[in-house]
C-alpha cells in the first residue's frame, strides 16, 4: 500500500507532538510536512520542537525542516490540525479550499452545520456531511473535526447506553493540566488546589454531545433530544481526564445491565490501526479507574469506566491528549481512508 502523505499543523505544540508520536510509525500515513509558526519555520524539527513527551522523539522526524502554516508550503494529502482555535478559524478553510483533507482537533468548526463532528465508535454516519460541505462551500478538500477531550471521554461511554433511551446527562469533570497546554496553568495556581472553572469547557460538552448523538437526515444533523449539564474542574493531574457521570434513562436499566452494555460494546472498527482492542474497559475494583493507572490503556485510546451504581452513576476516565485529541483525529482519518474518502 502506498503511504498517504500527512502534514501536521502546529507540530511543535503539545497536541502537535502527540500527532508526531502517533504518525511516525503509522502503517497507513507518512509524515511529509511539519508546519509551525514563523519563528520555527526553517529550523529542523529537533531544533524547533522542544520535545516534552515521555517517549523519545522519533528519529524519522528529527531532521525534517519545519515549514510555515501555508497550503503552498505543505506537501501532504491530509493535514492534522493542532492549531489554536483562533488561528484554525482562518487557516483550516484555506487548506480545505486548496484540496487538503483537514482532520482538525481545534474547536473552531465543530458546531458548523455542514462540518462533521465525529467519534468513529459513536457516529461514523455523520461523514455524509462531507458531500454537503463540499457542495455548499465549493471546496475541493474538506474539514472533519473531533470533539473536545472531555466530550470524547464521556460520549464514548454514552453510545452503548442509547439503547436504554438516554434522557438526561450530568457530568462533573476533573481535568488534567495537560489539557491547557505546556504553559497553560501556572504551577502556583494548580499545586495543592482545584480550579472549578475552565473557560468554555462546559458549553462545549453540553452542545457537542447533542450533535454527536444526533441523527444525520441526509442534509444536516438533528441534535439528540436530551439534556446535558456539565461542571468542569482543573485538577493537579498531568494526563487523564476523570469524569463523574449521572445518566437518566427512560428504561431504568440496572447497574448490571449498564455494565453488560459497556462490556459488549463493539463498534466493529478493528481494521483501523489506532482502534484499541477494547474501546471501553470496565474496571470492577471499588477505586478504579484512576488516571495514573488507567490512562495508557489501549495505548491511550481506551476509555475506562467503573463504580457503576444505582442511579445510574459511574466514573469514566481517558487520556486527554491521546484519546481526547491527537489520537481522535488520527482515528478519524483512518476511518476516512477505510471508506475511500482519502
Short mmCIF file of C-alpha atoms in Angstrom, two decimals:
data_model
loop_
_atom_site.label_atom_id
_atom_site.label_comp_id
_atom_site.label_asym_id
_atom_site.label_seq_id
_atom_site.Cartn_x
_atom_site.Cartn_y
_atom_site.Cartn_z
CA UNK A 1 0.00 0.00 0.00
CA UNK A 2 1.28 3.47 -0.91
CA UNK A 3 1.55 5.60 2.21
CA UNK A 4 -0.73 8.62 2.46
CA UNK A 5 1.24 11.84 2.80
CA UNK A 6 0.44 13.53 6.11
CA UNK A 7 1.21 17.00 7.38
CA UNK A 8 0.85 18.35 10.91
CA UNK A 9 -0.18 21.95 11.52
CA UNK A 10 1.02 23.30 14.86
CA UNK A 11 3.54 20.46 15.01
CA UNK A 12 5.70 21.84 17.83
CA UNK A 13 2.97 22.22 20.48
CA UNK A 14 1.62 19.70 22.99
CA UNK A 15 -1.00 18.14 20.71
CA UNK A 16 1.26 18.53 17.68
CA UNK A 17 3.87 16.37 19.38
CA UNK A 18 1.21 13.76 20.10
CA UNK A 19 0.40 13.78 16.38
CA UNK A 20 4.06 13.20 15.58
CA UNK A 21 4.19 10.34 18.09
CA UNK A 22 1.04 8.73 16.61
CA UNK A 23 2.04 9.09 12.96
CA UNK A 24 5.80 8.48 12.96
CA UNK A 25 5.45 4.71 12.54
CA UNK A 26 1.90 4.56 11.27
CA UNK A 27 1.16 1.76 8.76
CA UNK A 28 -1.01 3.98 6.53
CA UNK A 29 0.40 7.51 6.87
CA UNK A 30 3.84 9.01 6.27
CA UNK A 31 4.79 12.36 7.80
CA UNK A 32 5.88 14.55 4.88
CA UNK A 33 5.38 18.03 6.36
CA UNK A 34 5.65 19.63 9.77
CA UNK A 35 4.26 23.16 9.93
CA UNK A 36 4.51 25.69 12.73
CA UNK A 37 4.88 29.40 13.45
CA UNK A 38 7.27 31.70 11.60
CA UNK A 39 9.77 31.52 14.46
CA UNK A 40 10.05 27.75 13.96
CA UNK A 41 9.93 27.68 10.16
CA UNK A 42 13.27 26.88 8.58
CA UNK A 43 14.60 25.01 11.61
CA UNK A 44 14.80 21.25 11.83
CA UNK A 45 12.03 19.72 13.90
CA UNK A 46 14.59 18.69 16.52
CA UNK A 47 15.70 22.31 16.86
CA UNK A 48 12.20 23.76 16.90
CA UNK A 49 10.07 21.34 18.90
CA UNK A 50 11.40 21.38 22.46
CA UNK A 51 10.21 17.77 22.80
CA UNK A 52 8.31 17.22 26.05
CA UNK A 53 6.74 13.77 25.80
CA UNK A 54 7.96 10.84 27.89
CA UNK A 55 8.82 8.92 24.72
CA UNK A 56 11.83 9.71 22.54
CA UNK A 57 11.37 11.99 19.55
CA UNK A 58 11.10 9.67 16.52
CA UNK A 59 14.38 9.72 14.59
CA UNK A 60 12.47 9.90 11.31
CA UNK A 61 11.28 13.45 12.06
CA UNK A 62 14.35 14.96 13.70
CA UNK A 63 15.80 16.43 10.51
CA UNK A 64 12.56 17.41 8.76
CA UNK A 65 12.59 21.16 8.07
CA UNK A 66 9.64 22.94 9.64
CA UNK A 67 7.59 24.91 7.10
CA UNK A 68 5.14 27.80 7.54
CA UNK A 69 1.45 27.05 8.09
CA UNK A 70 0.61 27.71 4.45
CA UNK A 71 -1.03 25.37 1.89
CA UNK A 72 1.65 26.29 -0.65
CA UNK A 73 4.40 25.14 1.71
CA UNK A 74 2.85 21.86 2.87
CA UNK A 75 3.35 18.69 0.81
CA UNK A 76 0.60 16.37 2.01
CA UNK A 77 -2.75 14.79 1.16
CA UNK A 78 -4.17 15.06 4.67
CA UNK A 79 -3.24 17.58 7.34
CA UNK A 80 -3.78 17.10 11.05
CA UNK A 81 -4.52 20.38 12.76
CA UNK A 82 -3.27 21.07 16.28
CA UNK A 83 -3.68 24.80 15.79
CA UNK A 84 -5.22 27.09 18.41
CA UNK A 85 -8.86 27.86 17.64
CA UNK A 86 -8.34 31.47 16.58
CA UNK A 87 -5.69 30.52 14.03
CA UNK A 88 -7.57 27.43 12.86
CA UNK A 89 -10.58 29.65 12.11
CA UNK A 90 -8.75 31.24 9.18
CA UNK A 91 -6.12 28.65 8.26
CA UNK A 92 -8.15 25.43 8.03
CA UNK A 93 -10.54 26.69 5.31
CA UNK A 94 -7.53 27.75 3.22
CA UNK A 95 -6.24 24.18 3.32
CA UNK A 96 -9.68 22.76 2.51
CA UNK A 97 -10.04 25.16 -0.43
CA UNK A 98 -6.64 24.01 -1.68
CA UNK A 99 -7.82 20.40 -1.77
CA UNK A 100 -6.47 19.05 1.51
CA UNK A 101 -8.39 16.76 3.83
CA UNK A 102 -8.19 18.57 7.18
CA UNK A 103 -8.54 16.42 10.31
CA UNK A 104 -8.89 19.05 12.99
CA UNK A 105 -8.55 18.92 16.74
CA UNK A 106 -9.44 22.62 17.00
CA UNK A 107 -12.83 23.80 18.25
CA UNK A 108 -13.38 26.42 15.52
CA UNK A 109 -15.66 24.43 13.20
CA UNK A 110 -17.08 21.68 15.40
CA UNK A 111 -20.56 23.13 15.57
CA UNK A 112 -20.85 24.32 11.95
CA UNK A 113 -23.91 22.72 10.34
CA UNK A 114 -22.06 21.27 7.35
CA UNK A 115 -18.89 20.09 9.11
CA UNK A 116 -18.89 16.64 10.68
CA UNK A 117 -18.01 16.28 14.35
CA UNK A 118 -17.03 12.62 14.62
CA UNK A 119 -16.03 9.90 17.05
CA UNK A 120 -15.70 6.76 14.89
CA UNK A 121 -17.17 4.49 17.58
CA UNK A 122 -20.16 6.80 18.00
CA UNK A 123 -21.33 8.44 14.76
CA UNK A 124 -19.43 7.39 11.60
CA UNK A 125 -22.58 8.01 9.55
CA UNK A 126 -22.13 11.75 10.10
CA UNK A 127 -19.35 11.64 7.48
CA UNK A 128 -22.21 12.01 5.00
CA UNK A 129 -21.90 15.74 5.77
CA UNK A 130 -18.66 15.89 3.78
CA UNK A 131 -20.52 15.92 0.48
CA UNK A 132 -22.90 18.58 1.82
CA UNK A 133 -19.90 20.63 2.95
CA UNK A 134 -18.06 20.44 -0.37
CA UNK A 135 -21.20 21.26 -2.36
CA UNK A 136 -22.15 24.23 -0.19
CA UNK A 137 -18.66 25.72 0.15
CA UNK A 138 -17.19 24.80 -3.23
CA UNK A 139 -14.11 23.23 -1.63
CA UNK A 140 -12.01 20.54 -3.29
CA UNK A 141 -10.97 19.37 0.16
CA UNK A 142 -12.88 19.30 3.43
CA UNK A 143 -12.71 19.68 7.21
CA UNK A 144 -13.60 16.94 9.68
CA UNK A 145 -13.41 17.64 13.40
CA UNK A 146 -13.14 15.64 16.59
CA UNK A 147 -14.80 16.84 19.81
CA UNK A 148 -13.39 18.36 22.94
CA UNK A 149 -11.34 15.93 25.01
CA UNK A 150 -13.87 15.71 27.85
CA UNK A 151 -16.73 15.28 25.41
CA UNK A 152 -14.96 12.33 23.78
CA UNK A 153 -14.36 10.50 27.06
CA UNK A 154 -17.99 10.90 28.09
CA UNK A 155 -19.68 10.28 24.74
CA UNK A 156 -17.87 7.00 24.06
CA UNK A 157 -19.49 5.72 27.26
CA UNK A 158 -22.92 7.10 26.32
CA UNK A 159 -23.13 5.36 22.94
CA UNK A 160 -23.88 1.88 24.38
CA UNK A 161 -26.46 3.46 26.71
CA UNK A 162 -28.52 4.88 23.83
CA UNK A 163 -30.42 1.58 23.70
CA UNK A 164 -31.94 2.41 27.10
CA UNK A 165 -33.38 5.77 25.99
CA UNK A 166 -30.98 8.43 27.28
CA UNK A 167 -32.86 11.47 28.56
CA UNK A 168 -30.55 13.42 30.87
CA UNK A 169 -26.80 13.55 31.40
CA UNK A 170 -25.00 15.31 34.20
CA UNK A 171 -21.23 15.30 34.40
CA UNK A 172 -18.59 16.70 36.75
CA UNK A 173 -15.14 16.62 35.19
CA UNK A 174 -11.73 16.51 36.86
CA UNK A 175 -9.44 17.57 34.04
CA UNK A 176 -5.67 17.17 33.76
CA UNK A 177 -3.39 20.19 33.41
CA UNK A 178 -2.02 18.98 30.05
CA UNK A 179 -5.38 19.95 28.59
CA UNK A 180 -4.32 23.58 28.97
CA UNK A 181 -1.04 23.12 27.06
CA UNK A 182 2.55 23.15 28.25
CA UNK A 183 2.31 26.57 29.89
CA UNK A 184 -1.45 26.89 30.29
CA UNK A 185 -1.72 26.63 34.10
CA UNK A 186 0.82 28.21 36.43
CA UNK A 187 2.35 25.85 38.98
CA UNK A 188 1.42 28.14 41.88
CA UNK A 189 -2.19 28.12 40.69
CA UNK A 190 -2.66 24.34 40.48
CA UNK A 191 -0.40 22.89 43.20
CA UNK A 192 -2.44 21.97 46.30
CA UNK A 193 -5.54 23.18 44.50
CA UNK A 194 -8.58 22.54 42.31
CA UNK A 195 -9.78 25.23 39.91
CA UNK A 196 -13.57 24.98 39.42
CA UNK A 197 -13.62 26.75 36.06
CA UNK A 198 -12.29 26.02 32.57
CA UNK A 199 -13.28 28.64 30.04
CA UNK A 200 -15.98 27.50 27.53
CA UNK A 201 -15.47 23.84 28.51
CA UNK A 202 -18.95 23.31 29.93
CA UNK A 203 -20.63 24.75 26.85
CA UNK A 204 -18.55 22.51 24.57
CA UNK A 205 -19.61 19.38 26.43
CA UNK A 206 -23.26 20.43 26.53
CA UNK A 207 -23.51 21.26 22.82
CA UNK A 208 -21.08 18.83 21.19
CA UNK A 209 -22.68 15.81 22.86
CA UNK A 210 -26.06 16.61 21.32
CA UNK A 211 -24.53 16.88 17.84
CA UNK A 212 -22.55 13.66 18.23
CA UNK A 213 -25.57 11.65 19.39
CA UNK A 214 -27.89 13.28 16.86
CA UNK A 215 -29.20 11.84 13.58
CA UNK A 216 -27.95 12.66 10.08
CA UNK A 217 -31.01 13.13 7.85
CA UNK A 218 -29.10 13.43 4.58
CA UNK A 219 -28.54 17.16 4.72
CA UNK A 220 -27.91 18.09 8.36
CA UNK A 221 -27.58 16.77 11.89
CA UNK A 222 -30.73 16.75 14.02
CA UNK A 223 -29.45 17.14 17.62
CA UNK A 224 -30.25 14.41 20.13
CA UNK A 225 -33.32 15.06 22.27
CA UNK A 226 -31.76 15.02 25.72
CA UNK A 227 -30.43 17.42 28.33
CA UNK A 228 -26.73 17.68 29.16
CA UNK A 229 -25.38 19.61 32.15
CA UNK A 230 -21.65 19.91 32.89
CA UNK A 231 -19.43 21.29 35.64
CA UNK A 232 -15.72 21.36 34.80
CA UNK A 233 -12.70 21.46 37.12
CA UNK A 234 -8.92 21.57 36.62
CA UNK A 235 -7.03 19.24 38.97
CA UNK A 236 -3.31 18.63 39.63
CA UNK A 237 -3.01 15.56 37.39
CA UNK A 238 -0.66 15.65 34.39
CA UNK A 239 -2.61 13.47 31.91
CA UNK A 240 -6.02 11.81 32.05
CA UNK A 241 -9.46 13.37 32.44
CA UNK A 242 -11.74 11.76 35.03
CA UNK A 243 -15.50 12.29 34.92
CA UNK A 244 -18.34 11.51 37.29
CA UNK A 245 -21.43 10.90 35.13
CA UNK A 246 -25.11 10.62 36.02
CA UNK A 247 -27.24 9.18 33.18
CA UNK A 248 -31.02 9.33 33.33
CA UNK A 249 -32.66 6.76 31.03
CA UNK A 250 -36.24 6.00 30.03
CA UNK A 251 -35.89 2.24 30.53
CA UNK A 252 -34.29 2.49 34.00
CA UNK A 253 -31.57 -0.15 33.47
CA UNK A 254 -29.89 -1.77 36.45
CA UNK A 255 -26.17 -1.26 37.13
CA UNK A 256 -25.55 -4.82 35.89
CA UNK A 257 -27.38 -4.12 32.63
CA UNK A 258 -25.27 -1.00 32.14
CA UNK A 259 -22.11 -2.95 32.93
CA UNK A 260 -23.03 -5.57 30.31
CA UNK A 261 -23.75 -2.84 27.76
CA UNK A 262 -20.27 -1.42 28.35
CA UNK A 263 -18.65 -4.88 28.16
CA UNK A 264 -20.49 -5.79 24.95
CA UNK A 265 -19.79 -2.50 23.18
CA UNK A 266 -18.21 -3.34 19.82
CA UNK A 267 -18.16 -0.62 17.16
CA UNK A 268 -16.53 -3.08 14.68
CA UNK A 269 -13.58 -0.88 13.82
CA UNK A 270 -10.78 -3.33 14.48
CA UNK A 271 -9.37 -2.78 10.99
CA UNK A 272 -8.37 0.76 11.96
CA UNK A 273 -4.76 0.78 13.27
CA UNK A 274 -5.46 3.18 16.16
CA UNK A 275 -8.64 1.48 17.36
CA UNK A 276 -7.92 -0.35 20.63
CA UNK A 277 -8.95 -3.95 21.20
CA UNK A 278 -11.49 -2.65 23.72
CA UNK A 279 -12.59 0.99 23.32
CA UNK A 280 -14.37 0.66 26.67
CA UNK A 281 -12.68 -1.09 29.58
CA UNK A 282 -14.79 -1.94 32.63
CA UNK A 283 -12.99 -1.81 35.98
CA UNK A 284 -14.72 -3.69 38.78
CA UNK A 285 -12.37 -2.55 41.56
CA UNK A 286 -14.03 -0.17 44.02
CA UNK A 287 -11.40 2.55 43.46
CA UNK A 288 -10.93 2.49 39.65
CA UNK A 289 -10.47 3.95 37.12
CA UNK A 290 -7.61 6.23 38.12
CA UNK A 291 -5.58 8.45 35.76
CA UNK A 292 -2.14 7.21 36.79
CA UNK A 293 -3.13 3.55 36.50
CA UNK A 294 -5.54 3.58 33.55
CA UNK A 295 -4.80 6.47 31.17
CA UNK A 296 -2.49 4.44 28.91
CA UNK A 297 -4.85 1.51 28.42
CA UNK A 298 -5.16 0.63 24.74
CA UNK A 299 -2.08 2.79 24.05
CA UNK A 300 -4.03 5.72 25.45
CA UNK A 301 -7.05 5.14 23.18
CA UNK A 302 -9.31 3.19 25.54
CA UNK A 303 -11.80 4.83 27.89
CA UNK A 304 -12.08 3.14 31.30
CA UNK A 305 -15.31 3.02 33.30
CA UNK A 306 -16.08 1.88 36.82
CA UNK A 307 -18.11 2.45 40.01
CA UNK A 308 -21.39 1.76 38.18
CA UNK A 309 -24.10 2.37 40.74
CA UNK A 310 -27.83 2.75 41.09
CA UNK A 311 -28.94 5.94 39.59
CA UNK A 312 -27.22 5.31 37.03
CA UNK A 313 -23.90 6.83 38.20
CA UNK A 314 -20.41 5.87 37.10
CA UNK A 315 -16.83 7.11 36.62
CA UNK A 316 -15.18 7.44 33.21
CA UNK A 317 -11.52 8.22 32.51
CA UNK A 318 -9.49 8.68 29.35
CA UNK A 319 -6.17 10.11 28.18
CA UNK A 320 -6.96 13.66 27.15
CA UNK A 321 -4.12 14.34 24.70
CA UNK A 322 -4.25 10.90 23.04
CA UNK A 323 -7.86 9.61 23.06
CA UNK A 324 -9.14 13.15 23.54
CA UNK A 325 -7.01 14.95 20.96
CA UNK A 326 -4.36 13.69 18.53
CA UNK A 327 -5.44 10.05 18.63
CA UNK A 328 -9.02 11.07 17.93
CA UNK A 329 -8.03 12.98 14.78
CA UNK A 330 -5.84 10.13 13.56
CA UNK A 331 -8.66 7.64 14.12
CA UNK A 332 -10.99 9.91 12.14
CA UNK A 333 -8.51 9.96 9.25
CA UNK A 334 -8.20 6.17 9.38
CA UNK A 335 -11.98 5.91 9.17
CA UNK A 336 -11.98 8.26 6.16
CA UNK A 337 -9.37 6.14 4.42
CA UNK A 338 -11.23 2.90 5.15
CA UNK A 339 -14.32 4.45 3.49
CA UNK A 340 -12.37 5.54 0.41
CA UNK A 341 -12.54 9.24 1.26
CA UNK A 342 -8.76 9.81 1.43
#
